[in-house]
Amino acid sequence: MARRTRAFFFVGLLSFVVACANDDDGAAGHDHSKMPVDAAAVMGQPDRPIAGPQGGVGQFVVECPFSHALSDDPIVYPGDEDASHLHTFFGNVAADADAQLQDLLEQPTTCEQQLDTASYWAPALLDEGELITPEKSVAYYRAGLGVDPTTVVAFPAGLMMIAGDPMATIPQPVSVVAWSCGAGGLREELPPVCPPTRGLRLDVTFPDCWDGKNLDVAGHRKHMHYSSSGKCPSSHPVSVPQLIFAVTYPVTGDASQLQLASGSLMTGHADFINAWDQEKLQQEVELCIHRNIVCGVTSGRSSG
Amino acid sequence: MNRSVRKFCGVIILAGVIASCGGSDSSPATEAPVTEAPATDAPATEGVLNVPADYPTIQGAVDAAVEGDLILIAPGTYSEAVQVTTNNIIIRGLDRNTVILDGNFELDNGIRVVGANGVALENMTAMNYTKNGFFWTGVTGYRGDYLTAWRNGDYGVYVFDSVGGVIDNSYGGGSPDAGVYVGECYPCDSLIRNFVSEHNGLGYSGTNAGGNLVITGSIFRNNRAGIVPNSGSYELCYPQRKTTIIGNLVYSNNQADTPAIDVAILAMGNGILSAGGVQNIIERNRVWDHNKTGIGLVPFLEDDPNDEMPEKSAWDMSCADSKKLTPVQPGGGILWDSQDNTVRNNVLEDNRRADIAVGSAGTDLWTLGNCFEGNTYTTSAPLNLEKLAPCGTPLSKDTGDWTAGDLQVITWLADQATAPPSVDWKTATLPEMPVFDSMPDAATAPGVVASATPPVVDLDAITVPDKIS
């Protein structure tokens, strides 16, 4: 046990060195030893990128405009204001470093589904250090690929999840973190050149298997896992909805010179605290996911 | 739940025995002898639940209802988002104008029918919902009758991935998308009739919908754009095909102050606009007073699609079958041309770019198979369109000059930059809400479950409607 801990520390230290070499403007102080290096080794990844036309599998969808930007991270640096890189928050307007579940419940939300008082956040997209205010976000909730939808249960209240690797130094698998243009079909490792009618979008796919016990763990990963071949591993036996969180920016054309507050454009990630009105979340899971009904689609007709 | 079990539940209720027959998965609670219960298509009022007399909330009554039940709602305002998952129930207001479901800009849908077949919604108003007034998804068999949808954030009346139904004698106003919508079905086996759609982004939108889908006897006015069937691979069951748009009044769809999604802004100023639709029949409508076209057939450029366009040979494929295919990323934009549409015997005037029009983004117009005949009109784009593209014979480039008076639809994309922006649906100025005809005998008419076979309409008997004052 001790030997393994030393190995993790050593690897963490290594990534600290590597990441600092790549440190960009906007990336505020990181305690890198808190971040696992190889998220895929811990959590797996989806069998393939999830894209394609909507309307084929049961889902519910929530559109949440941008709420606020803070250098807070309620999951990684709870209670510690200004401790993280800049994040853009969507949904719950009260999300900040101090927010616990009870501080979030029944607060106002930017989400058009007023009972979705969850908090969603992603690293700020920056243009030479300046915040690019996101246009909107969309949260898609579906069963994982090939997962029997009748086995899916709602996230427990207060569940905390991170998806994607804020310290990636090579492109992440597009099945976990991808860039697209609006709600279109591309899934790229780096931002594509988007046409005038479709803004750049960051798509982050969350794990859909829960260990059934922990709302969060040290490192914020190991309580979750991605399903594979439609099954959750025995270590994480509980099927929860697969959340895909997508943030659209008013960015078209060449975006290669932009940065994320977490570092390069390869460091895409997103965070989620389940502070939904839990009864409404359960209802949506039962009506839409279990019964495999499309309860809503995000309009591909709007730009972004 | 299979049909024989459903009948058995009905019998139990008639016998006055309290049985646990709620929902679509239950089985009978007793072993009473079975006699034949009425078939689904016949009037079948098994029981009546009164709101608020028997149940204080509509949802309470819906949760208690069993198949065949009629829920009667007394006048009043109900701040509920009702979910329906029970097959074959009828939810009816006693008075259309004073039974009001009010979402207070917080709740999502007035009544959402989630995968429940045969559900009829009648004679009530839904307003101020962030999504839709009345919404069916994933159903076979639906009916909306004497419904008013007012100031809702997506659609007024929204039917998605559903077949077999009718929307009759209803109204949709003040939505950024469409007042009424049927999408993702083929064949839809659906009828939209006697609908008034105004002050929306789109009067009607039907993405990837068609096949025995008839829109008739309706009014589409004062929207940004009137009737806009359209194709796109962001939802399934493309292309949009085989909708019959017949005997409607479509006028003054130039409204700059409506809520509007982007496509409505792009389509503004058109009466009936097929955006990449195929094999539609647009006939005997009266269309007037549009800044762009009265009836226009144009392409839809999907610059970041989710799949390739189906070959023409696949246009016969049912929605159910097409859902089984695996999408293939085309690796570039796709251009849905409007093709093989028939525009016939319409009466058009004062459509200031062109009364009737066809446009492309490069494809030769004579290869698209759209034909125009018997229309009463003054202007067309290209010029002499009925001579260029008559019905009944294959199109030819030799019938005349296809370039003279070209629609130049590409320029519409540039128009978007200066087009009036959307208006927030929550605060948009709308005309005073009309008082509508209520359903006759709402208190006493038996409840009829929604049939999966829409009413038959004698299309041949339809004439071009007169303007109304």
CSV table of N, CA, C and O in Angstrom, one decimal, chain B residues 49 86 149 246 269 282 345 352 455:
chain,number,residue,atom,x,y,z
B,49,LEU,N,-63.2,11.4,-13.5
B,49,LEU,CA,-62.5,12.0,-12.4
B,49,LEU,C,-62.6,13.5,-12.5
B,49,LEU,O,-62.2,14.1,-13.5
B,86,THR,N,-50.0,7.1,-18.6
B,86,THR,CA,-51.1,6.1,-18.7
B,86,THR,C,-51.7,6.2,-20.0
B,86,THR,O,-52.1,7.3,-20.5
B,149,ALA,N,-52.5,27.3,-26.8
B,149,ALA,CA,-51.1,27.3,-26.3
B,149,ALA,C,-50.7,28.8,-26.5
B,149,ALA,O,-50.6,29.3,-27.6
B,246,ILE,N,-52.8,21.9,-47.6
B,246,ILE,CA,-53.9,22.1,-48.5
B,246,ILE,C,-55.0,22.8,-47.9
B,246,ILE,O,-55.4,22.6,-46.8
B,269,GLY,N,-40.4,36.2,-43.6
B,269,GLY,CA,-41.0,36.9,-44.8
B,269,GLY,C,-41.4,35.9,-45.9
B,269,GLY,O,-41.7,36.3,-47.0
B,282,ILE,N,-48.4,20.9,-52.1
B,282,ILE,CA,-48.8,22.2,-51.6
B,282,ILE,C,-49.9,22.8,-52.6
B,282,ILE,O,-49.6,23.1,-53.7
B,345,ASN,N,-52.4,25.0,-58.0
B,345,ASN,CA,-53.8,25.5,-57.7
B,345,ASN,C,-53.9,26.4,-56.5
B,345,ASN,O,-54.9,26.4,-55.8
B,352,ARG,N,-43.7,39.8,-52.3
B,352,ARG,CA,-43.0,40.9,-53.0
B,352,ARG,C,-41.8,40.4,-53.6
B,352,ARG,O,-41.4,41.1,-54.6
B,455,PRO,N,-58.7,11.2,-38.5
B,455,PRO,CA,-59.9,11.4,-39.3
B,455,PRO,C,-59.6,11.4,-40.7
B,455,PRO,O,-58.5,12.0,-41.1
